[in-house]
Amino acid sequence: MVLAQQKTVKSGFDVDSVRRDFPALRLEPYGKPLVYLDSAASAQKPEVMIKAEARCYRESYANVHRGVHYLSAKATVAYEEARRKVAGFLGAADPNEIVFVRGTTEAINLVASSYGRRHVGEGDEVLVTTMEHHSNIVPWQLLCEEKGAKLKVAPIDDRGDVILEEMEALLSERTKLVATVHVSNALGTVNPVERIVELAHARGIPVLLDGAQAAPHMPLAVAALGCDFYTMSGHKAFGPSGIGALYGRKELLDAMPPYQGGGEMIRTVTFEKSEFAPSPAKFEAGTPNIVGAIALGATVDYLEALGMHRVEAYERELLAYGTEALESVSGLRLIGTARHKASVLSFVLDGVHPHDIGTILDREGVAIRTGHHCAQPVMDRYGVPATARASLALYNTRSDIDRLVEALGKVREVFG
Amino acid sequence: MSELQDLYQEVILDHNKKPRNFGRLEGNGPREGGRVLHADGHNPLCGDRLTLYVDTDGETIRDIRFEGSGCAISKASASLMTEAVKGKPLAESEKLYRGFHELLTGDPSVRGKAGAELGKLAVFEGVREFPVRVKCATLAWHTLQAALAGGEEPATTE
């Protein structure tokens, strides 16, 4: 009896129950049950998050950190509680190391603009990899252009793994920051971030990790990992859109200049000079996305209750099933076959453009993403203009994969 | 499946597989009294790219070819467009452009006879039901406008 119970707890991931938590999964586009395989673009939302948002507006909404009244105090407590929850979710030691931002894009722009402008100068270098999302390329290009610095790119191999020896060889005394993705949105590659941090830190170079595609799929421990900055987007982790988090090591955040100026981020203001509030307030000018942060806190509670270790184990098995299923489709080539992957099945089909695949799958109720996935350098690396991408999340099932494969059969019917 | 069948009609699938007038227009060069114009078209949403070459004497499209990569709709549209405008006076190609646009985006109740005058191009009517694909079908036409206008900027659907 005890043993049996332990077994359930150990394997214990009840996907049917999880699916009931996500109202959108009951939709039937074109009269067919929705198969949602586009979570890497944005994830669907659990009822608890939707309710938390509504409850906040109904019962505890006012501006934060400003009022002396009941509702403002209540909202402030909830907002700061959300910061504590997100810190716990990312594995940060101190909630004050969490800055609320719009998402990963803003988080990276914040670091480029504040940390980057101060530390990157003429002739310096910022190192990224070939598999970055545009949001981890363009902010650095803008910075490098402004400062006369250089953006260096660590190459990837045919499977989609970063070539560590070449990455290491690109690290020099000119390198002021390594900025790389934790999990690639276009290839699914899980980068060996421990090793990357180790290599960079051995030379005293700080590391920013773009965790937009990692946060929804695996447990995170940024403090233990030792990275200097980590970013996440709420909307990809089943939370609201328009909210995300930047983790920054306290010493770094404290020493960084403000990102935007305005209310909330100051201590005193005179026309001669302003003194800034300590971080994280220093980086949160203006009224923040209060309700978004609180609802993200509720989402994080939901994920912690499911257990990210269990989510990771469940998805690993599902991804293996999906990989095998797609490999059996004739004329299909997977783009991205790294040794360690999460969530993403990017592919091309002989003789059929990804955009046409997407349209036909859509009419079968199967939602995937087609295009360059905001990672054009990856497309160039593989010599394809675009790919079709099915991305898995904790609410997907083997039956979703079967429906995908079936729908790919329809693509063949149309295109012969 | 019926809307899909309307979208991916036989003619479209055929032109996707075997695009007509595909390739560069060079070597033999423009014939006397004319010049070869060209323009690039780009649909950033899906990465479709095409280059259009137009040999014109300022009155007639004497020859036209295209190359590039894209989805079935954009490739077939470019192929059928080259067939439709080749040898036609510029004014007539302009009329086809407007009729084609009307077919895809206009109000069907006031569209009038546009469909009837478009000939083979009317096979793209099914694209109406797929609003995100309208840009795929119109890319070649926008690129033709750009080539004839002689602009330096590539045509884009955005």
PDB file of C-alpha atoms in Angstrom, chain B residues 8 10 29 33 36 41 50 52-53 57 74 102 115 126-127 129 137 144 152-153:
ATOM      1  CA  TYR B   8      -4.761  24.637 -52.842  1.00  0.00           C
ATOM      2  CA  GLU B  10      -4.821  22.005 -58.843  1.00  0.00           C
ATOM      3  CA  GLY B  29      19.590  41.072 -72.229  1.00  0.00           C
ATOM      4  CA  GLY B  33      14.675  50.138 -77.088  1.00  0.00           C
ATOM      5  CA  VAL B  36      15.408  45.124 -67.838  1.00  0.00           C
ATOM      6  CA  GLY B  41      10.177  41.206 -52.802  1.00  0.00           C
ATOM      7  CA  LEU B  50      11.595  36.653 -54.769  1.00  0.00           C
ATOM      8  CA  LEU B  52      11.484  39.767 -60.454  1.00  0.00           C
ATOM      9  CA  TYR B  53      13.033  40.702 -63.821  1.00  0.00           C
ATOM     10  CA  ASP B  57      10.073  49.311 -73.504  1.00  0.00           C
ATOM     11  CA  SER B  74       3.528  32.929 -53.246  1.00  0.00           C
ATOM     12  CA  GLU B 102      -9.859  43.440 -55.141  1.00  0.00           C
ATOM     13  CA  GLY B 115     -13.109  37.941 -61.096  1.00  0.00           C
ATOM     14  CA  GLY B 126      -9.849  30.814 -52.060  1.00  0.00           C
ATOM     15  CA  VAL B 127      -7.095  32.812 -50.351  1.00  0.00           C
ATOM     16  CA  GLU B 129     -10.754  32.634 -46.500  1.00  0.00           C
ATOM     17  CA  ALA B 137      -0.506  35.847 -52.868  1.00  0.00           C
ATOM     18  CA  LEU B 144       6.057  44.006 -59.981  1.00  0.00           C
ATOM     19  CA  GLU B 152      15.673  51.004 -55.015  1.00  0.00           C
ATOM     20  CA  GLU B 153      13.804  49.761 -51.939  1.00  0.00           C
TER      21      GLU B 153
END
